[in-house]
Amino acid sequence: MTATAQTPGERTYHVRTYGCQMNVHDSERISGLLESSGYVPAEPSAEPDLVVFNTCAVRENADNRLYGNLGNLRAVKDRHPGMQIAVGGCLAQKDQATIVEKAPWVDVVFGTHNIGSLPVLLERSRHNQQAELEILESLETFPSTLPTKRDSPYSGWVSISVGCNNTCTFCIVPSLRGKEKDRRPGDILAEIQALVDTGVVEVTLLGQNVNTYGVEFGDRGAFAKLLRACGSIEGLERVRFTSPHPASFTDDVIDAMAETPNVMPQLHMPLQSGSDTILKSMRRSYRSKKFLGILERVRERMQHAAVTTDIIVGFPGETEQDFQDTLDVVEASRFASAYTFQYSIRPGTPAGEMENQIPKTVVQERFERLTALQDRISAEESTRLKGTRQELLVTEQSGSKGAETGRLAGRAPDHRLVHFSVPAGQEQPRPGDFVTVTVTETHPYHLVADPAPEDYRLRRSRAGDAWDLAQAESCGTSAGSGVSLGMPSLRAT
């Protein structure tokens, strides 16, 4: 997030984000709200006037991480008069008043359902000189109606739904995000068009279970229709989505993916376990045969589709045979990559109360076997791409070795990361531009392209123009209006 020059009297902010893509998108909303209320991003080396923690309750030790960070900020706040600290997100929705009890120097606690209340709560806390806690049990305003500060001028997240109607025993998200709420298709397409009008060429559709979109208004085919509608938006070059649920994955979605040119040949679909016994214990309403059948049909229609997944190792009651079943499904699935997690108890989830919790040593040993298998498969799948031509969307990040190698980075249509060099004498691309190169070297989780001049093709784009504009605007200043306290007798000062 690029900081802008601060003028006297402006309050600065910094948002710290933990967790999933939904949280990343929520943080864009938080930043947009704050900037529309007169805040400006803090310089990286400066102490901001406001720190917002957008928390996750799913990742291991999420609460310890939050309270440790809050403890570190206490001394900073003591020496910084007027500094405020706000905590939002899933952990705030879960812990609520506990946060203020454990860290009384926190000024505002807000939940997943009332992001839009943050500016008002900050003003109230400053005016009343006490902590403000507001946790709603149902959605106040659909997040996508709030102001947004996008992290990228060339790629954007678009929420199509929030919440989840499933009851997976390891997951606390449904109780924190609520039941699924779907946006109307016209609102979604209007937001995508608005993004494209500003130069965005890639969107990722977000939902807790993105392919159950339409359940709230009774249209089971709504998600496939939405994908096809994205194909008619001129200037939108790449469409992705995450994360679908295997139980709800239907052939009309596969057809829409295969037949809509700007829907990318990429699928992230959580497996969680390859054991039918464990899937039943997890309350995952599909079995391994169904999962593998979906992958088979996807690859029949899109031969070069890259599939990624999530897997939990060591779920309560997992036997050695259950784990072997997972290894067998992973071998058959040929995932490009997998996000693998060691199960650990999450308070408030049914799985946390189950008997037969697996010893840590056993979980670790199984985890290492699984990651070794996936590393081999990823390397083999990458090797198949050597010598292929790939059109890359150039990204801002060049990787940890970019300065050393001189290579830039981009994403292939299947979302694989490719580090590439620009031949001497050829024009440098901007983030948001497209380059076409031939893969010259492969690694398990990234590819390399060092093209000859005749093998390098640059396609400048409106997204690259948007990048140039964003860089120029970051040198200016931003102004905002005051924030109403939400109380008729008071005005913001």
Short mmCIF file of C-alpha atoms in Angstrom, two decimals:
data_model
loop_
_atom_site.label_atom_id
_atom_site.label_comp_id
_atom_site.label_asym_id
_atom_site.label_seq_id
_atom_site.Cartn_x
_atom_site.Cartn_y
_atom_site.Cartn_z
CA MET A 1 0.00 0.00 0.00
CA THR A 2 1.62 3.21 -1.14
CA ALA A 3 1.84 6.03 1.41
CA THR A 4 0.99 9.57 0.44
CA ALA A 5 2.47 12.81 1.69
CA GLN A 6 0.89 13.92 4.97
CA THR A 7 -0.34 17.45 5.59
CA PRO A 8 -0.54 18.95 9.11
CA GLY A 9 -3.61 17.76 10.99
CA GLU A 10 -4.16 14.58 8.96
CA ARG A 11 -4.29 11.33 10.90
CA THR A 12 -2.27 8.42 9.52
CA TYR A 13 -3.22 4.75 9.57
CA HIS A 14 -1.86 1.28 8.99
CA VAL A 15 -3.89 -1.94 8.49
CA ARG A 16 -2.38 -5.28 9.46
CA THR A 17 -4.12 -8.21 7.78
CA TYR A 18 -4.13 -11.86 8.81
CA GLY A 19 -5.88 -14.80 7.17
CA CYS A 20 -7.66 -15.52 3.91
CA GLN A 21 -8.46 -13.63 0.71
CA MET A 22 -11.75 -12.49 2.24
CA ASN A 23 -9.75 -10.69 4.93
CA VAL A 24 -7.44 -9.14 2.34
CA HIS A 25 -10.48 -7.81 0.50
CA ASP A 26 -12.04 -6.59 3.78
CA SER A 27 -8.80 -4.69 4.49
CA GLU A 28 -9.17 -2.92 1.15
CA ARG A 29 -12.60 -1.82 2.35
CA ILE A 30 -11.21 -0.71 5.70
CA SER A 31 -8.53 1.36 3.97
CA GLY A 32 -11.10 2.89 1.64
CA LEU A 33 -13.36 3.81 4.55
CA LEU A 34 -10.52 5.42 6.45
CA GLU A 35 -9.27 7.44 3.49
CA SER A 36 -12.78 8.63 2.66
CA SER A 37 -12.90 9.81 6.28
CA GLY A 38 -9.72 11.88 6.05
CA TYR A 39 -7.01 9.41 7.08
CA VAL A 40 -3.86 8.92 5.00
CA PRO A 41 -1.56 5.87 4.83
CA ALA A 42 1.40 6.06 7.20
CA GLU A 43 4.93 6.04 5.87
CA PRO A 44 6.51 2.60 6.45
CA SER A 45 9.01 3.93 8.99
CA ALA A 46 6.54 6.16 10.87
CA GLU A 47 4.39 5.46 13.90
CA PRO A 48 0.80 5.75 12.65
CA ASP A 49 -1.98 7.52 14.53
CA LEU A 50 -4.17 4.46 14.00
CA VAL A 51 -3.36 0.75 13.75
CA VAL A 52 -6.14 -1.60 12.63
CA PHE A 53 -5.78 -5.35 13.09
CA ASN A 54 -7.96 -7.36 10.69
CA THR A 55 -7.81 -10.74 12.36
CA CYS A 56 -8.31 -14.40 11.54
CA ALA A 57 -9.70 -17.06 13.89
CA VAL A 58 -8.85 -20.02 11.67
CA ARG A 59 -5.06 -20.01 11.57
CA GLU A 60 -3.12 -21.68 14.36
CA ASN A 61 -2.26 -19.51 17.36
CA ALA A 62 -4.21 -16.58 15.90
CA ASP A 63 -5.14 -15.29 19.35
CA ASN A 64 -1.59 -15.52 20.70
CA ARG A 65 -0.32 -13.63 17.68
CA LEU A 66 -2.88 -10.86 18.11
CA TYR A 67 -2.32 -10.38 21.84
CA GLY A 68 1.43 -10.46 21.37
CA ASN A 69 1.22 -7.70 18.79
CA LEU A 70 -1.14 -5.69 20.98
CA GLY A 71 1.31 -6.03 23.85
CA ASN A 72 4.13 -4.71 21.69
CA LEU A 73 2.03 -1.68 20.74
CA ARG A 74 1.24 -0.67 24.31
CA ALA A 75 4.56 1.13 24.81
CA VAL A 76 4.24 2.75 21.37
CA LYS A 77 0.82 4.10 22.28
CA ASP A 78 2.08 5.42 25.64
CA ARG A 79 4.63 7.61 23.86
CA HIS A 80 2.30 8.59 21.00
CA PRO A 81 -0.49 10.87 22.32
CA GLY A 82 -3.77 10.35 20.53
CA MET A 83 -2.82 7.03 18.92
CA GLN A 84 -5.69 4.56 18.51
CA ILE A 85 -5.81 0.79 18.09
CA ALA A 86 -8.73 -1.05 16.51
CA VAL A 87 -9.31 -4.80 16.24
CA GLY A 88 -11.71 -6.30 13.70
CA GLY A 89 -12.23 -9.49 11.74
CA CYS A 90 -13.07 -13.05 12.74
CA LEU A 91 -11.16 -13.14 16.03
CA ALA A 92 -12.88 -9.91 17.10
CA GLN A 93 -16.26 -11.47 16.23
CA LYS A 94 -15.34 -14.50 18.36
CA ASP A 95 -13.59 -12.94 21.37
CA GLN A 96 -15.58 -9.68 21.53
CA ALA A 97 -15.21 -8.08 25.02
CA THR A 98 -12.34 -10.44 25.88
CA ILE A 99 -10.06 -8.32 23.70
CA VAL A 100 -10.63 -5.19 25.77
CA GLU A 101 -10.32 -7.20 29.00
CA LYS A 102 -6.94 -8.61 27.95
CA ALA A 103 -5.73 -5.41 26.26
CA PRO A 104 -7.56 -2.41 27.81
CA TRP A 105 -5.46 0.00 25.70
CA VAL A 106 -7.44 -1.08 22.60
CA ASP A 107 -9.84 1.68 21.52
CA VAL A 108 -12.26 -0.09 19.16
CA VAL A 109 -13.41 -3.67 18.64
CA PHE A 110 -15.67 -4.33 15.63
CA GLY A 111 -16.90 -7.52 14.00
CA THR A 112 -17.15 -9.06 10.56
CA HIS A 113 -20.68 -7.74 10.04
CA ASN A 114 -20.11 -4.03 10.68
CA ILE A 115 -16.91 -2.94 8.97
CA GLY A 116 -18.71 0.22 7.89
CA SER A 117 -19.03 1.34 11.53
CA LEU A 118 -15.27 1.68 12.05
CA PRO A 119 -14.85 5.45 11.37
CA VAL A 120 -17.79 6.30 13.68
CA LEU A 121 -16.50 4.00 16.43
CA LEU A 122 -13.06 5.61 16.26
CA GLU A 123 -14.56 9.08 16.61
CA ARG A 124 -16.78 7.99 19.49
CA SER A 125 -13.85 6.41 21.30
CA ARG A 126 -11.77 9.55 20.90
CA HIS A 127 -14.65 11.79 22.02
CA ASN A 128 -15.74 9.61 24.98
CA GLN A 129 -12.18 8.60 25.90
CA GLN A 130 -13.16 4.99 26.34
CA ALA A 131 -13.14 1.76 24.35
CA GLU A 132 -15.97 1.21 21.89
CA LEU A 133 -17.21 -2.33 21.23
CA GLU A 134 -19.73 -3.10 18.51
CA ILE A 135 -20.33 -6.65 17.34
CA LEU A 136 -23.36 -7.37 15.18
CA GLU A 137 -24.74 -10.87 14.71
CA SER A 138 -25.92 -10.25 11.16
CA LEU A 139 -24.57 -8.34 8.20
CA GLU A 140 -25.06 -4.57 8.45
CA THR A 141 -23.97 -3.54 4.95
CA PHE A 142 -22.69 -5.77 2.15
CA PRO A 143 -18.92 -5.05 2.14
CA SER A 144 -18.77 -4.29 -1.58
CA THR A 145 -20.99 -1.23 -1.10
CA LEU A 146 -18.29 0.39 1.05
CA PRO A 147 -15.46 2.62 -0.23
CA THR A 148 -12.38 0.69 -1.30
CA LYS A 149 -8.70 1.33 -1.64
CA ARG A 150 -7.47 -1.38 -3.98
CA ASP A 151 -4.00 -2.77 -3.40
CA SER A 152 -3.48 -3.26 -7.14
CA PRO A 153 -4.48 -1.08 -10.11
CA TYR A 154 -4.43 -4.08 -12.46
CA SER A 155 -6.06 -6.86 -10.43
CA GLY A 156 -9.02 -6.80 -8.05
CA TRP A 157 -11.11 -8.92 -5.68
CA VAL A 158 -14.89 -8.90 -6.09
CA SER A 159 -17.08 -10.45 -3.39
CA ILE A 160 -20.11 -12.24 -4.80
CA SER A 161 -21.25 -13.64 -1.43
CA VAL A 162 -20.35 -13.64 2.24
CA GLY A 163 -20.99 -16.25 4.90
CA CYS A 164 -21.35 -20.02 4.70
CA ASN A 165 -24.23 -22.49 5.08
CA ASN A 166 -21.99 -25.53 5.72
CA THR A 167 -21.17 -27.02 9.12
CA CYS A 168 -17.67 -28.48 8.71
CA THR A 169 -16.60 -29.68 12.13
CA PHE A 170 -13.12 -28.14 11.95
CA CYS A 171 -14.28 -24.66 10.88
CA ILE A 172 -15.54 -21.74 12.94
CA VAL A 173 -16.15 -19.43 9.95
CA PRO A 174 -19.95 -19.98 9.68
CA SER A 175 -20.49 -18.80 13.26
CA LEU A 176 -18.31 -15.73 12.64
CA ARG A 177 -19.36 -14.75 9.11
CA GLY A 178 -22.98 -15.93 9.31
CA LYS A 179 -25.22 -17.62 6.77
CA GLU A 180 -24.53 -17.10 3.08
CA LYS A 181 -25.70 -13.77 1.68
CA ASP A 182 -25.58 -13.34 -2.10
CA ARG A 183 -25.24 -10.14 -4.09
CA ARG A 184 -27.47 -9.57 -7.07
CA PRO A 185 -25.75 -10.40 -10.39
CA GLY A 186 -26.25 -6.89 -11.76
CA ASP A 187 -24.46 -5.35 -8.77
CA ILE A 188 -21.51 -7.72 -9.20
CA LEU A 189 -21.19 -7.07 -12.93
CA ALA A 190 -21.48 -3.32 -12.37
CA GLU A 191 -18.60 -3.45 -9.88
CA ILE A 192 -16.48 -5.49 -12.32
CA GLN A 193 -17.23 -3.02 -15.11
CA ALA A 194 -16.25 -0.12 -12.83
CA LEU A 195 -12.94 -1.86 -12.09
CA VAL A 196 -12.28 -2.48 -15.77
CA ASP A 197 -13.03 1.18 -16.48
CA THR A 198 -10.16 2.11 -14.14
CA GLY A 199 -7.71 -0.23 -15.90
CA VAL A 200 -8.17 -3.54 -14.06
CA VAL A 201 -7.67 -6.54 -16.37
CA GLU A 202 -8.03 -9.39 -13.86
CA VAL A 203 -10.69 -10.07 -11.22
CA THR A 204 -11.03 -12.85 -8.68
CA LEU A 205 -14.57 -13.67 -7.58
CA LEU A 206 -14.71 -14.32 -3.84
CA GLY A 207 -17.08 -16.33 -1.71
CA GLN A 208 -16.75 -18.59 1.31
CA ASN A 209 -18.28 -21.24 -1.00
CA VAL A 210 -18.19 -19.38 -4.26
CA ASN A 211 -20.00 -22.00 -6.34
CA THR A 212 -23.09 -22.06 -4.10
CA TYR A 213 -23.72 -18.51 -5.27
CA GLY A 214 -27.42 -18.06 -5.99
CA VAL A 215 -28.70 -20.21 -3.12
CA GLU A 216 -30.23 -17.18 -1.41
CA PHE A 217 -32.34 -16.21 -4.42
CA GLY A 218 -33.04 -19.76 -5.57
CA ASP A 219 -30.96 -20.09 -8.75
CA ARG A 220 -28.65 -23.11 -8.70
CA GLY A 221 -27.18 -22.14 -12.05
CA ALA A 222 -26.34 -18.59 -11.00
CA PHE A 223 -22.60 -19.10 -10.66
CA ALA A 224 -22.14 -20.58 -14.13
CA LYS A 225 -24.28 -17.76 -15.56
CA LEU A 226 -22.11 -15.20 -13.74
CA LEU A 227 -18.92 -16.67 -15.20
CA ARG A 228 -20.39 -16.51 -18.69
CA ALA A 229 -21.52 -12.92 -18.13
CA CYS A 230 -17.95 -11.99 -17.19
CA GLY A 231 -16.95 -13.14 -20.65
CA SER A 232 -18.93 -10.33 -22.24
CA ILE A 233 -17.14 -7.53 -20.36
CA GLU A 234 -14.81 -5.89 -22.85
CA GLY A 235 -11.33 -5.29 -21.47
CA LEU A 236 -11.61 -7.95 -18.75
CA GLU A 237 -8.87 -10.39 -19.71
CA ARG A 238 -8.68 -12.79 -16.77
CA VAL A 239 -11.33 -14.13 -14.39
CA ARG A 240 -10.56 -16.39 -11.44
CA PHE A 241 -12.59 -17.56 -8.44
CA THR A 242 -12.05 -19.03 -5.00
CA SER A 243 -12.97 -21.25 -3.28
CA PRO A 244 -15.57 -23.71 -4.61
CA HIS A 245 -16.93 -26.59 -2.53
CA PRO A 246 -16.66 -30.04 -4.18
CA ALA A 247 -20.16 -31.05 -3.01
CA SER A 248 -21.69 -28.17 -4.99
CA PHE A 249 -19.46 -28.37 -8.06
CA THR A 250 -21.66 -28.92 -11.12
CA ASP A 251 -20.99 -29.60 -14.78
CA ASP A 252 -22.51 -26.28 -15.87
CA VAL A 253 -19.65 -24.54 -14.06
CA ILE A 254 -17.09 -26.72 -15.86
CA ASP A 255 -18.76 -25.90 -19.17
CA ALA A 256 -18.75 -22.18 -18.36
CA MET A 257 -15.05 -22.32 -17.47
CA ALA A 258 -14.16 -24.13 -20.68
CA GLU A 259 -16.33 -22.01 -22.97
CA THR A 260 -15.66 -18.53 -21.57
CA PRO A 261 -12.29 -17.35 -22.97
CA ASN A 262 -11.37 -15.00 -20.12
CA VAL A 263 -12.07 -17.56 -17.36
CA MET A 264 -8.63 -18.93 -16.60
CA PRO A 265 -7.72 -22.66 -16.65
CA GLN A 266 -7.15 -22.72 -12.91
CA LEU A 267 -9.10 -24.32 -10.10
CA HIS A 268 -8.48 -24.16 -6.36
CA MET A 269 -10.76 -26.74 -4.73
CA PRO A 270 -10.21 -27.91 -1.13
CA LEU A 271 -9.90 -31.67 -0.70
CA GLN A 272 -9.22 -31.58 3.08
CA SER A 273 -8.87 -35.39 3.24
CA GLY A 274 -8.80 -38.33 0.85
CA SER A 275 -10.40 -40.65 3.42
CA ASP A 276 -14.16 -41.06 3.12
CA THR A 277 -14.31 -41.86 6.84
CA ILE A 278 -12.58 -38.63 7.75
CA LEU A 279 -14.60 -36.60 5.23
CA LYS A 280 -17.75 -37.88 6.95
CA SER A 281 -16.33 -36.93 10.36
CA MET A 282 -15.49 -33.49 8.97
CA ARG A 283 -19.09 -33.17 7.66
CA ARG A 284 -17.73 -32.64 4.17
CA SER A 285 -20.69 -33.73 2.04
CA TYR A 286 -18.73 -35.41 -0.77
CA ARG A 287 -16.44 -38.40 -1.01
CA SER A 288 -13.11 -38.98 -2.73
CA LYS A 289 -14.71 -40.58 -5.82
CA LYS A 290 -16.81 -37.46 -6.44
CA PHE A 291 -13.77 -35.22 -5.97
CA LEU A 292 -11.68 -37.19 -8.46
CA GLY A 293 -14.60 -37.26 -10.89
CA ILE A 294 -14.77 -33.46 -10.88
CA LEU A 295 -11.05 -33.23 -11.68
CA GLU A 296 -11.43 -35.75 -14.49
CA ARG A 297 -14.23 -33.73 -16.11
CA VAL A 298 -12.35 -30.45 -15.65
CA ARG A 299 -9.31 -31.86 -17.42
CA GLU A 300 -11.42 -33.37 -20.20
CA ARG A 301 -12.63 -29.86 -21.03
CA MET A 302 -9.41 -27.97 -20.14
CA GLN A 303 -6.42 -30.19 -20.76
CA HIS A 304 -3.85 -27.84 -19.21
CA ALA A 305 -5.85 -26.70 -16.18
CA ALA A 306 -3.82 -26.33 -13.00
CA VAL A 307 -5.57 -27.57 -9.86
CA THR A 308 -4.57 -26.60 -6.33
CA THR A 309 -6.09 -27.65 -3.02
CA ASP A 310 -6.15 -27.54 0.79
CA ILE A 311 -5.44 -30.62 2.92
CA ILE A 312 -5.63 -31.15 6.68
CA VAL A 313 -3.33 -33.78 8.20
CA GLY A 314 -4.03 -35.43 11.56
CA PHE A 315 -7.76 -34.77 11.93
CA PRO A 316 -9.14 -36.49 15.07
CA GLY A 317 -9.47 -40.22 14.56
CA GLU A 318 -7.29 -40.32 11.41
CA THR A 319 -5.75 -43.78 11.13
CA GLU A 320 -2.73 -44.74 9.09
CA GLN A 321 -5.10 -46.17 6.47
CA ASP A 322 -7.06 -42.91 6.40
CA PHE A 323 -3.84 -41.04 5.80
CA GLN A 324 -2.81 -43.50 3.08
CA ASP A 325 -6.16 -42.83 1.40
CA THR A 326 -5.21 -39.15 1.33
CA LEU A 327 -1.84 -39.93 -0.21
CA ASP A 328 -3.57 -42.06 -2.85
CA VAL A 329 -5.99 -39.26 -3.79
CA VAL A 330 -3.14 -36.72 -3.94
CA GLU A 331 -1.19 -39.03 -6.24
CA ALA A 332 -4.21 -39.42 -8.50
CA SER A 333 -5.14 -35.71 -8.44
CA ARG A 334 -1.81 -34.38 -9.71
CA PHE A 335 -2.19 -31.04 -7.93
CA ALA A 336 0.03 -28.20 -9.10
CA SER A 337 0.40 -27.30 -5.44
CA ALA A 338 -1.35 -27.93 -2.13
CA TYR A 339 -1.75 -25.88 1.00
CA THR A 340 -1.18 -28.48 3.71
CA PHE A 341 -2.09 -27.90 7.35
CA GLN A 342 -1.45 -29.85 10.53
CA TYR A 343 -4.72 -30.14 12.43
CA SER A 344 -4.85 -28.30 15.72
CA ILE A 345 -7.79 -27.70 18.01
CA ARG A 346 -9.86 -24.59 17.33
CA PRO A 347 -11.94 -23.63 20.36
CA GLY A 348 -15.62 -23.45 19.50
CA THR A 349 -15.53 -26.14 16.80
CA PRO A 350 -17.06 -29.64 17.13
CA ALA A 351 -13.75 -31.24 16.10
CA GLY A 352 -12.07 -29.63 19.10
CA GLU A 353 -14.29 -31.74 21.38
CA MET A 354 -13.73 -35.02 19.54
CA GLU A 355 -11.94 -37.95 21.08
CA ASN A 356 -8.92 -39.58 19.46
CA GLN A 357 -6.92 -36.40 18.96
CA ILE A 358 -3.75 -37.43 17.10
CA PRO A 359 -0.38 -36.99 18.88
CA LYS A 360 1.71 -34.13 17.55
CA THR A 361 4.61 -36.44 16.65
CA VAL A 362 2.34 -38.57 14.45
CA VAL A 363 0.81 -35.51 12.77
CA GLN A 364 4.28 -34.11 12.05
CA GLU A 365 5.52 -37.35 10.52
CA ARG A 366 2.46 -37.63 8.28
CA PHE A 367 2.72 -33.98 7.31
CA GLU A 368 6.31 -34.48 6.16
CA ARG A 369 5.33 -37.51 4.06
CA LEU A 370 2.50 -35.59 2.43
CA THR A 371 4.61 -32.53 1.63
CA ALA A 372 7.36 -34.75 0.17
CA LEU A 373 4.81 -36.40 -2.10
CA GLN A 374 3.33 -33.08 -3.21
CA ASP A 375 6.80 -31.61 -3.81
CA ARG A 376 7.54 -34.51 -6.18
CA ILE A 377 4.23 -34.15 -8.01
CA SER A 378 4.61 -30.37 -8.30
CA ALA A 379 8.08 -30.80 -9.78
CA GLU A 380 6.81 -33.36 -12.28
CA GLU A 381 3.87 -31.21 -13.32
CA SER A 382 6.13 -28.16 -13.74
CA THR A 383 8.56 -30.12 -15.90
CA ARG A 384 5.80 -30.70 -18.44
CA LEU A 385 5.71 -26.95 -19.09
CA LYS A 386 9.32 -26.59 -20.18
CA GLY A 387 9.44 -25.20 -23.73
CA THR A 388 5.83 -23.96 -23.67
CA ARG A 389 4.87 -20.40 -24.57
CA GLN A 390 3.16 -18.52 -21.78
CA GLU A 391 1.54 -15.09 -21.72
CA LEU A 392 2.26 -13.54 -18.32
CA LEU A 393 0.46 -10.77 -16.48
CA VAL A 394 3.40 -8.82 -15.05
CA THR A 395 3.16 -8.30 -11.29
CA GLU A 396 4.58 -5.67 -9.00
CA GLN A 397 6.59 -8.16 -6.94
CA SER A 398 9.70 -9.58 -8.57
CA GLY A 399 10.48 -12.11 -5.85
CA SER A 400 13.13 -12.33 -3.15
CA LYS A 401 15.93 -12.83 -5.70
CA GLY A 402 14.70 -10.28 -8.23
CA ALA A 403 17.39 -7.74 -7.42
CA GLU A 404 20.07 -10.42 -7.63
CA THR A 405 18.90 -12.07 -10.87
CA GLY A 406 17.47 -9.02 -12.60
CA ARG A 407 14.33 -11.00 -13.40
CA LEU A 408 10.77 -9.72 -13.15
CA ALA A 409 7.74 -11.85 -12.28
CA GLY A 410 4.38 -12.59 -13.82
CA ARG A 411 1.47 -15.01 -13.58
CA ALA A 412 0.67 -17.48 -16.34
CA PRO A 413 -2.98 -18.12 -17.28
CA ASP A 414 -3.03 -21.10 -14.89
CA HIS A 415 -1.68 -18.79 -12.15
CA ARG A 416 1.76 -20.36 -11.99
CA LEU A 417 4.47 -17.90 -10.99
CA VAL A 418 7.06 -17.25 -13.71
CA HIS A 419 10.29 -15.32 -13.19
CA PHE A 420 11.44 -13.88 -16.50
CA SER A 421 14.24 -11.72 -17.85
CA VAL A 422 13.94 -8.95 -20.41
CA PRO A 423 16.45 -9.36 -23.25
CA ALA A 424 18.98 -6.55 -23.64
CA GLY A 425 17.63 -3.73 -25.74
CA GLN A 426 13.99 -4.75 -25.32
CA GLU A 427 11.37 -2.54 -23.68
CA GLN A 428 10.72 -3.09 -19.99
CA PRO A 429 7.14 -4.01 -19.06
CA ARG A 430 5.15 -2.30 -16.33
CA PRO A 431 3.07 -4.15 -13.74
CA GLY A 432 -0.22 -4.82 -15.52
CA ASP A 433 1.37 -5.28 -18.94
CA PHE A 434 1.57 -8.69 -20.64
CA VAL A 435 4.67 -10.47 -21.91
CA THR A 436 4.84 -13.71 -23.88
CA VAL A 437 7.91 -15.89 -23.28
CA THR A 438 9.04 -19.50 -23.50
CA VAL A 439 9.67 -21.43 -20.29
CA THR A 440 13.36 -22.35 -20.12
CA GLU A 441 13.66 -23.79 -16.61
CA THR A 442 11.25 -25.41 -14.15
CA HIS A 443 11.06 -25.74 -10.38
CA PRO A 444 8.34 -27.30 -8.23
CA TYR A 445 6.60 -24.03 -7.42
CA HIS A 446 7.80 -21.57 -10.03
CA LEU A 447 9.01 -21.41 -13.62
CA VAL A 448 11.83 -19.42 -15.25
CA ALA A 449 11.96 -17.83 -18.70
CA ASP A 450 15.16 -16.28 -20.08
CA PRO A 451 14.10 -15.48 -23.65
CA ALA A 452 16.18 -14.46 -26.63
CA PRO A 453 15.18 -11.10 -28.16
CA GLU A 454 13.15 -12.78 -30.90
CA ASP A 455 11.33 -14.89 -28.29
CA TYR A 456 10.16 -11.94 -26.19
CA ARG A 457 6.89 -10.16 -26.90
CA LEU A 458 5.52 -7.24 -24.88
CA ARG A 459 1.87 -6.18 -24.97
CA ARG A 460 1.33 -2.87 -23.22
CA SER A 461 -2.08 -2.60 -21.58
CA ARG A 462 -4.52 -0.21 -20.00
CA ALA A 463 -3.60 -1.88 -16.72
CA GLY A 464 -0.01 -0.77 -17.20
CA ASP A 465 -1.28 2.74 -17.88
CA ALA A 466 -3.29 2.51 -14.64
CA TRP A 467 -0.11 1.49 -12.84
CA ASP A 468 1.69 4.57 -14.15
CA LEU A 469 -1.21 6.76 -13.04
CA ALA A 470 -1.29 5.20 -9.56
CA GLN A 471 2.43 5.79 -9.16
CA ALA A 472 2.02 9.43 -10.16
CA GLU A 473 -0.93 9.95 -7.82
CA SER A 474 0.99 8.44 -4.90
CA CYS A 475 3.22 11.50 -4.99
CA GLY A 476 0.26 13.82 -4.30
CA THR A 477 -1.86 14.43 -1.23
CA SER A 478 -5.32 13.18 -0.36
CA ALA A 479 -8.11 15.07 1.31
CA GLY A 480 -11.11 13.72 3.09
CA SER A 481 -14.21 14.81 4.89
CA GLY A 482 -14.91 14.55 8.59
CA VAL A 483 -16.76 11.61 10.13
CA SER A 484 -20.14 11.90 11.80
CA LEU A 485 -20.26 10.33 15.25
CA GLY A 486 -23.69 8.92 14.52
CA MET A 487 -25.13 10.97 17.39
CA PRO A 488 -27.42 13.91 16.46
CA SER A 489 -26.11 16.30 19.10
CA LEU A 490 -22.43 15.99 18.17
CA ARG A 491 -20.32 16.84 15.16
CA ALA A 492 -16.83 15.71 14.24
CA THR A 493 -14.17 18.24 15.13
#
